[in-house]
Amino acid sequence: MQFPILRRIHDLYRDPEYFSEALKLALPIMAQQFMFSVLNMVGVVFVGQKGETAVAAVGLAGQAAFLLNLVNFGIVSGAAMFTAQFWGRKDIPNLRRVLGMSMGLALAAALIFLFISQFAPEAFLNIYSKDPAVIALGIDYMRIFSWSFLITAISSSYAMVMRSTGDVKTPTYIGAGALALNTLLSYALIFGKFGLPELSINGAAVANVIARILECAVLLMVIYTRKLPVAASLRELTDLDIPFLGRVLRPMLPVILNELFWSLGITAYSVIYGRMSTDALAAVNIISSIEQVAFVVFIGISNATSVLVGNRIGAGKEEEAHLYAGRSIGLGVGGGLLMGILLQLLKAP
């Protein structure tokens, strides 16, 4: 190679072990995220059969879940920084303590959003829209859908820690099955198929709650019957003290706040679109489901990187951890440029 920068790039990415481990972790996550994005688009199509007001109502009611999901992502990804390190040095007791702490934080956040959804849904929806028809539909949907928050807090905490131990396939397969069930039940309950009642858009909310409960039940059954590393007892999950909490929470807090403020910034767009018109809000909700497909690769890379880097820090291989982090950043930047070009080429004329 004649150009020094190309030689440096070639040398940086010539390690087959990095790609082997990264792909092993990233591909199942990417597959699950792709399935989630596609099935989410299918769900939007189902709801779209009930009209633009229904699409807007589901989109607005989903803002509570969006905010909570990103807060939870900050919690579990912050916890994964430690669980990956503890797994790297095979420190199972502390790994389980971090699992208990992250689950407690996730459940606390879920309780806050559940309370808002049950007792103040109208006030929440009024932030985004003044259309009484949208708010009326959104209130019932939000009250049903929000019962999945507590269940999701538990399953997402276990799933993230499992991934940090290198077990990516188990939560991915179970999650993919739950997504497929959610889509099938949504179709049946929205339109009254297979002998089930026709619940319109509330059917999608009921389907989500059922799918999340079954997902969590199956995940916990697999974890505790197989006695996986995350199969912690209640005593192990609650074996926390102030020094340990401080040591873990201090670096976690910036991650949680980053996700919180970023989610608030994104949801501000929905406030703007909702004040423009119901049609504009419905259109944006449809487009956002397409956007999710574009993020599939990056979600896989970021999850794989957190595990790879954390494991190496825990094993005392800090130089290798820095190298792996740099490689993943390069892949993320290159992938972002490629995805941007593809979206420009494939957009409607």
Short mmCIF file of C-alpha atoms in Angstrom, two decimals:
data_model
loop_
_atom_site.label_atom_id
_atom_site.label_comp_id
_atom_site.label_asym_id
_atom_site.label_seq_id
_atom_site.Cartn_x
_atom_site.Cartn_y
_atom_site.Cartn_z
CA MET A 1 0.00 0.00 0.00
CA GLN A 2 1.38 3.39 -1.02
CA PHE A 3 -0.67 5.55 1.35
CA PRO A 4 0.35 5.45 5.04
CA ILE A 5 -3.22 5.96 6.27
CA LEU A 6 -4.45 2.97 4.26
CA ARG A 7 -1.60 0.88 5.66
CA ARG A 8 -2.56 1.88 9.20
CA ILE A 9 -6.21 0.98 8.56
CA HIS A 10 -5.14 -2.37 7.11
CA ASP A 11 -2.95 -3.10 10.12
CA LEU A 12 -5.71 -2.07 12.54
CA TYR A 13 -8.28 -4.46 11.06
CA ARG A 14 -6.11 -7.44 10.17
CA ASP A 15 -6.88 -9.27 13.44
CA PRO A 16 -9.21 -12.21 12.63
CA GLU A 17 -9.80 -12.91 16.34
CA TYR A 18 -11.44 -9.50 16.79
CA PHE A 19 -13.84 -10.03 13.90
CA SER A 20 -14.60 -13.58 14.97
CA GLU A 21 -15.54 -12.54 18.50
CA ALA A 22 -17.32 -9.36 17.42
CA LEU A 23 -19.46 -11.14 14.84
CA LYS A 24 -20.28 -13.94 17.29
CA LEU A 25 -21.71 -11.34 19.67
CA ALA A 26 -23.09 -8.80 17.19
CA LEU A 27 -24.88 -10.98 14.62
CA PRO A 28 -27.55 -12.43 16.96
CA ILE A 29 -28.27 -8.95 18.34
CA MET A 30 -28.45 -7.50 14.83
CA ALA A 31 -30.78 -10.31 13.75
CA GLN A 32 -33.10 -9.68 16.71
CA GLN A 33 -33.04 -5.92 16.15
CA PHE A 34 -33.76 -6.38 12.44
CA MET A 35 -36.68 -8.65 13.27
CA PHE A 36 -37.92 -6.10 15.81
CA SER A 37 -37.74 -3.30 13.23
CA VAL A 38 -39.51 -5.28 10.52
CA LEU A 39 -42.25 -6.53 12.84
CA ASN A 40 -42.66 -3.04 14.24
CA MET A 41 -43.32 -1.81 10.70
CA VAL A 42 -45.85 -4.61 10.29
CA GLY A 43 -47.50 -3.47 13.52
CA VAL A 44 -47.70 0.08 12.20
CA VAL A 45 -49.40 -1.28 9.08
CA PHE A 46 -51.94 -3.12 11.28
CA VAL A 47 -52.71 0.00 13.32
CA GLY A 48 -52.75 2.08 10.14
CA GLN A 49 -55.81 0.13 8.99
CA LYS A 50 -57.69 1.91 11.79
CA GLY A 51 -56.83 5.37 10.47
CA GLU A 52 -54.31 8.16 10.97
CA THR A 53 -55.76 9.10 14.36
CA ALA A 54 -55.07 5.57 15.60
CA VAL A 55 -51.46 5.71 14.34
CA ALA A 56 -50.94 9.07 16.05
CA ALA A 57 -52.50 7.82 19.31
CA VAL A 58 -50.30 4.73 19.45
CA GLY A 59 -47.24 6.83 18.62
CA LEU A 60 -47.95 9.33 21.40
CA ALA A 61 -48.80 6.67 23.99
CA GLY A 62 -45.57 4.94 23.00
CA GLN A 63 -43.55 8.00 24.01
CA ALA A 64 -43.71 6.87 27.64
CA ALA A 65 -42.28 3.49 26.65
CA PHE A 66 -39.65 5.21 24.49
CA LEU A 67 -38.45 7.38 27.37
CA LEU A 68 -38.46 4.46 29.79
CA ASN A 69 -36.66 2.12 27.38
CA LEU A 70 -33.80 4.57 26.93
CA VAL A 71 -33.51 5.18 30.67
CA ASN A 72 -33.43 1.41 31.16
CA PHE A 73 -30.87 1.09 28.38
CA GLY A 74 -28.68 3.58 30.23
CA ILE A 75 -29.08 1.58 33.44
CA VAL A 76 -28.36 -1.87 32.00
CA SER A 77 -25.60 -0.72 29.64
CA GLY A 78 -23.96 1.15 32.52
CA ALA A 79 -24.21 -2.00 34.61
CA ALA A 80 -22.78 -4.03 31.72
CA MET A 81 -19.54 -2.04 32.03
CA PHE A 82 -19.05 -3.77 35.37
CA THR A 83 -20.62 -7.17 34.71
CA ALA A 84 -18.39 -7.63 31.63
CA GLN A 85 -15.34 -6.84 33.76
CA PHE A 86 -16.46 -9.12 36.60
CA TRP A 87 -17.07 -11.90 34.08
CA GLY A 88 -13.61 -11.28 32.61
CA ARG A 89 -12.11 -12.23 35.97
CA LYS A 90 -14.87 -14.76 36.79
CA ASP A 91 -16.13 -12.80 39.80
CA ILE A 92 -19.67 -14.26 39.89
CA PRO A 93 -20.78 -12.85 43.29
CA ASN A 94 -20.13 -9.24 42.24
CA LEU A 95 -21.64 -9.89 38.81
CA ARG A 96 -24.87 -10.94 40.53
CA ARG A 97 -24.76 -7.96 42.88
CA VAL A 98 -24.59 -5.58 39.90
CA LEU A 99 -27.48 -7.48 38.29
CA GLY A 100 -29.56 -6.92 41.43
CA MET A 101 -28.65 -3.25 41.60
CA SER A 102 -29.43 -2.59 37.91
CA MET A 103 -32.72 -4.47 38.19
CA GLY A 104 -33.69 -2.41 41.23
CA LEU A 105 -33.00 0.84 39.36
CA ALA A 106 -34.87 -0.39 36.28
CA LEU A 107 -37.89 -1.40 38.37
CA ALA A 108 -37.88 1.98 40.14
CA ALA A 109 -37.92 3.79 36.77
CA ALA A 110 -40.66 1.45 35.53
CA LEU A 111 -42.81 2.19 38.59
CA ILE A 112 -42.58 5.94 37.93
CA PHE A 113 -43.72 5.55 34.32
CA LEU A 114 -46.39 3.02 35.32
CA PHE A 115 -47.78 5.50 37.85
CA ILE A 116 -47.90 8.27 35.21
CA SER A 117 -49.56 5.94 32.70
CA GLN A 118 -52.23 4.76 35.13
CA PHE A 119 -53.08 7.98 36.96
CA ALA A 120 -52.06 10.85 34.67
CA PRO A 121 -52.17 9.61 31.05
CA GLU A 122 -54.21 12.56 29.82
CA ALA A 123 -51.77 15.08 31.28
CA PHE A 124 -48.86 13.21 29.68
CA LEU A 125 -50.52 13.01 26.24
CA ASN A 126 -51.54 16.68 26.39
CA ILE A 127 -47.84 17.54 26.26
CA TYR A 128 -47.71 16.16 22.73
CA SER A 129 -51.12 16.87 21.22
CA LYS A 130 -54.32 18.85 21.78
CA ASP A 131 -56.39 16.63 19.47
CA PRO A 132 -59.14 15.19 21.73
CA ALA A 133 -59.66 12.16 19.47
CA VAL A 134 -55.96 11.23 19.63
CA ILE A 135 -55.85 11.70 23.40
CA ALA A 136 -59.02 9.65 23.97
CA LEU A 137 -57.58 6.69 22.04
CA GLY A 138 -54.15 7.10 23.59
CA ILE A 139 -55.35 7.04 27.22
CA ASP A 140 -56.80 3.51 27.07
CA TYR A 141 -53.86 2.21 25.04
CA MET A 142 -51.35 3.72 27.47
CA ARG A 143 -53.06 2.27 30.55
CA ILE A 144 -52.97 -1.24 29.10
CA PHE A 145 -49.51 -1.07 27.52
CA SER A 146 -47.84 0.29 30.67
CA TRP A 147 -48.34 -2.99 32.56
CA SER A 148 -45.48 -4.39 30.49
CA PHE A 149 -43.01 -1.88 31.99
CA LEU A 150 -42.23 -3.85 35.15
CA ILE A 151 -41.85 -7.13 33.25
CA THR A 152 -39.55 -5.53 30.67
CA ALA A 153 -37.37 -4.08 33.45
CA ILE A 154 -36.72 -7.59 34.77
CA SER A 155 -36.12 -9.32 31.44
CA SER A 156 -33.91 -6.54 30.02
CA SER A 157 -31.71 -6.57 33.14
CA TYR A 158 -31.12 -10.31 32.90
CA ALA A 159 -30.66 -10.22 29.12
CA MET A 160 -28.00 -7.50 29.22
CA VAL A 161 -25.97 -9.26 31.91
CA MET A 162 -26.24 -12.53 29.97
CA ARG A 163 -24.83 -10.78 26.91
CA SER A 164 -21.96 -9.39 28.96
CA THR A 165 -21.03 -12.99 29.85
CA GLY A 166 -20.96 -13.85 26.15
CA ASP A 167 -24.34 -15.62 26.10
CA VAL A 168 -25.94 -13.62 23.30
CA LYS A 169 -28.02 -16.34 21.67
CA THR A 170 -30.30 -17.28 24.59
CA PRO A 171 -31.89 -13.84 25.17
CA THR A 172 -31.90 -13.17 21.42
CA TYR A 173 -33.82 -16.33 20.52
CA ILE A 174 -36.31 -15.85 23.35
CA GLY A 175 -36.76 -12.18 22.46
CA ALA A 176 -37.27 -13.02 18.79
CA GLY A 177 -39.94 -15.55 19.71
CA ALA A 178 -41.70 -12.96 21.87
CA LEU A 179 -41.64 -10.46 18.99
CA ALA A 180 -43.19 -12.98 16.61
CA LEU A 181 -45.88 -13.83 19.18
CA ASN A 182 -46.53 -10.13 19.77
CA THR A 183 -47.08 -9.54 16.05
CA LEU A 184 -49.41 -12.54 15.67
CA LEU A 185 -51.46 -11.57 18.74
CA SER A 186 -51.61 -7.93 17.60
CA TYR A 187 -53.09 -8.99 14.28
CA ALA A 188 -55.60 -11.29 15.97
CA LEU A 189 -56.69 -8.81 18.65
CA ILE A 190 -56.74 -5.67 16.49
CA PHE A 191 -58.95 -7.26 13.83
CA GLY A 192 -60.72 -9.97 15.85
CA LYS A 193 -59.18 -12.99 14.11
CA PHE A 194 -58.88 -16.66 15.20
CA GLY A 195 -61.91 -16.36 17.46
CA LEU A 196 -60.42 -13.58 19.58
CA PRO A 197 -62.29 -10.33 20.33
CA GLU A 198 -61.73 -7.27 18.12
CA LEU A 199 -60.09 -4.69 20.39
CA SER A 200 -58.85 -2.23 17.73
CA ILE A 201 -55.58 -0.52 18.75
CA ASN A 202 -55.98 -1.71 22.35
CA GLY A 203 -55.40 -5.19 20.97
CA ALA A 204 -51.80 -4.21 20.20
CA ALA A 205 -51.33 -3.13 23.82
CA VAL A 206 -52.80 -6.38 25.18
CA ALA A 207 -50.62 -8.40 22.80
CA ASN A 208 -47.51 -6.61 24.00
CA VAL A 209 -48.27 -7.29 27.67
CA ILE A 210 -48.92 -10.99 27.01
CA ALA A 211 -45.77 -11.38 24.90
CA ARG A 212 -43.60 -9.61 27.49
CA ILE A 213 -44.92 -11.76 30.34
CA LEU A 214 -44.22 -14.97 28.41
CA GLU A 215 -40.78 -13.70 27.33
CA CYS A 216 -39.78 -12.97 30.92
CA ALA A 217 -41.18 -16.29 32.18
CA VAL A 218 -39.32 -18.34 29.56
CA LEU A 219 -36.09 -16.39 30.07
CA LEU A 220 -36.13 -16.91 33.85
CA MET A 221 -37.04 -20.58 33.44
CA VAL A 222 -34.06 -21.15 31.12
CA ILE A 223 -31.70 -19.20 33.39
CA TYR A 224 -32.58 -21.05 36.58
CA THR A 225 -33.08 -24.54 35.15
CA ARG A 226 -29.72 -24.36 33.39
CA LYS A 227 -28.10 -22.66 36.40
CA LEU A 228 -26.48 -20.01 34.21
CA PRO A 229 -24.03 -17.49 35.75
CA VAL A 230 -26.87 -14.96 36.16
CA ALA A 231 -29.03 -17.43 38.14
CA ALA A 232 -28.78 -15.38 41.32
CA SER A 233 -30.75 -15.97 44.49
CA LEU A 234 -32.74 -13.14 46.08
CA ARG A 235 -30.06 -12.87 48.76
CA GLU A 236 -27.31 -12.51 46.15
CA LEU A 237 -29.30 -9.87 44.25
CA THR A 238 -29.84 -7.78 47.38
CA ASP A 239 -26.37 -8.21 48.91
CA LEU A 240 -25.54 -4.52 48.46
CA ASP A 241 -23.74 -1.99 50.64
CA ILE A 242 -23.10 1.74 50.36
CA PRO A 243 -19.42 1.52 49.26
CA PHE A 244 -20.28 -0.98 46.51
CA LEU A 245 -23.26 1.07 45.32
CA GLY A 246 -21.15 4.22 45.22
CA ARG A 247 -18.36 2.52 43.28
CA VAL A 248 -20.76 1.22 40.64
CA LEU A 249 -23.22 4.12 40.45
CA ARG A 250 -20.58 6.84 40.04
CA PRO A 251 -19.60 5.85 36.46
CA MET A 252 -23.11 4.60 35.67
CA LEU A 253 -24.82 7.91 36.35
CA PRO A 254 -23.38 9.78 33.33
CA VAL A 255 -24.53 6.94 31.05
CA ILE A 256 -28.05 7.04 32.50
CA LEU A 257 -28.25 10.84 32.26
CA ASN A 258 -26.93 10.76 28.69
CA GLU A 259 -29.72 8.41 27.63
CA LEU A 260 -32.33 10.42 29.57
CA PHE A 261 -31.42 13.78 28.06
CA TRP A 262 -31.02 12.29 24.58
CA SER A 263 -34.47 10.69 24.81
CA LEU A 264 -35.99 13.97 26.00
CA GLY A 265 -34.45 15.72 23.01
CA ILE A 266 -35.83 13.14 20.59
CA THR A 267 -39.29 13.14 22.13
CA ALA A 268 -39.36 16.94 21.80
CA TYR A 269 -39.74 16.35 18.06
CA SER A 270 -42.99 14.51 18.76
CA VAL A 271 -44.21 17.52 20.73
CA ILE A 272 -43.51 19.75 17.72
CA TYR A 273 -45.10 17.39 15.19
CA GLY A 274 -48.10 16.83 17.44
CA ARG A 275 -48.75 20.57 17.62
CA MET A 276 -48.49 20.82 13.81
CA SER A 277 -51.23 18.31 13.01
CA THR A 278 -52.37 14.75 13.64
CA ASP A 279 -51.50 13.86 10.03
CA ALA A 280 -47.92 15.09 10.49
CA LEU A 281 -47.57 13.10 13.71
CA ALA A 282 -48.90 9.93 12.06
CA ALA A 283 -46.48 10.35 9.14
CA VAL A 284 -43.49 10.77 11.46
CA ASN A 285 -44.48 7.68 13.47
CA ILE A 286 -44.50 5.65 10.26
CA ILE A 287 -41.11 7.00 9.19
CA SER A 288 -39.58 6.31 12.61
CA SER A 289 -40.34 2.60 12.20
CA ILE A 290 -38.31 2.64 8.98
CA GLU A 291 -35.46 4.51 10.70
CA GLN A 292 -35.08 1.66 13.17
CA VAL A 293 -33.84 -0.61 10.39
CA ALA A 294 -30.95 1.78 9.74
CA PHE A 295 -29.76 1.42 13.35
CA VAL A 296 -29.62 -2.39 13.33
CA VAL A 297 -25.90 -2.61 12.53
CA PHE A 298 -24.88 0.01 15.08
CA ILE A 299 -26.86 -1.58 17.90
CA GLY A 300 -25.11 -4.87 17.21
CA ILE A 301 -21.65 -3.27 17.08
CA SER A 302 -22.17 -1.22 20.25
CA ASN A 303 -23.44 -4.21 22.26
CA ALA A 304 -20.59 -6.41 21.06
CA THR A 305 -18.04 -3.71 21.84
CA SER A 306 -19.25 -3.23 25.42
CA VAL A 307 -18.82 -6.95 26.06
CA LEU A 308 -15.45 -7.31 24.32
CA VAL A 309 -13.93 -4.24 25.96
CA GLY A 310 -15.36 -4.99 29.40
CA ASN A 311 -14.15 -8.60 29.35
CA ARG A 312 -10.62 -7.47 28.50
CA ILE A 313 -10.53 -4.78 31.16
CA GLY A 314 -11.67 -7.36 33.68
CA ALA A 315 -8.95 -9.75 32.52
CA GLY A 316 -6.30 -7.01 32.87
CA LYS A 317 -5.78 -6.61 29.10
CA GLU A 318 -6.25 -2.84 28.97
CA GLU A 319 -4.11 -2.26 25.88
CA GLU A 320 -6.15 -4.81 23.94
CA ALA A 321 -9.36 -3.22 25.26
CA HIS A 322 -8.31 0.18 23.85
CA LEU A 323 -7.45 -1.45 20.53
CA TYR A 324 -10.82 -3.20 20.29
CA ALA A 325 -12.66 0.00 21.20
CA GLY A 326 -10.82 1.91 18.46
CA ARG A 327 -11.66 -0.73 15.88
CA SER A 328 -15.34 -0.64 16.79
CA ILE A 329 -15.46 3.16 16.61
CA GLY A 330 -13.99 2.98 13.12
CA LEU A 331 -16.56 0.38 12.08
CA GLY A 332 -19.35 2.54 13.49
CA VAL A 333 -18.23 5.65 11.60
CA GLY A 334 -17.77 3.72 8.35
CA GLY A 335 -21.11 1.98 8.77
CA GLY A 336 -22.84 5.30 9.44
CA LEU A 337 -21.47 6.81 6.24
CA LEU A 338 -22.46 3.73 4.25
CA MET A 339 -25.99 3.67 5.70
CA GLY A 340 -26.44 7.37 5.00
CA ILE A 341 -25.44 6.89 1.37
CA LEU A 342 -27.79 3.90 0.99
CA LEU A 343 -30.73 5.82 2.45
CA GLN A 344 -30.10 8.67 0.03
CA LEU A 345 -29.93 6.28 -2.92
CA LEU A 346 -33.06 4.33 -1.92
CA LYS A 347 -35.28 7.22 -0.86
CA ALA A 348 -38.41 7.90 -2.88
CA PRO A 349 -37.95 10.43 -5.73
#
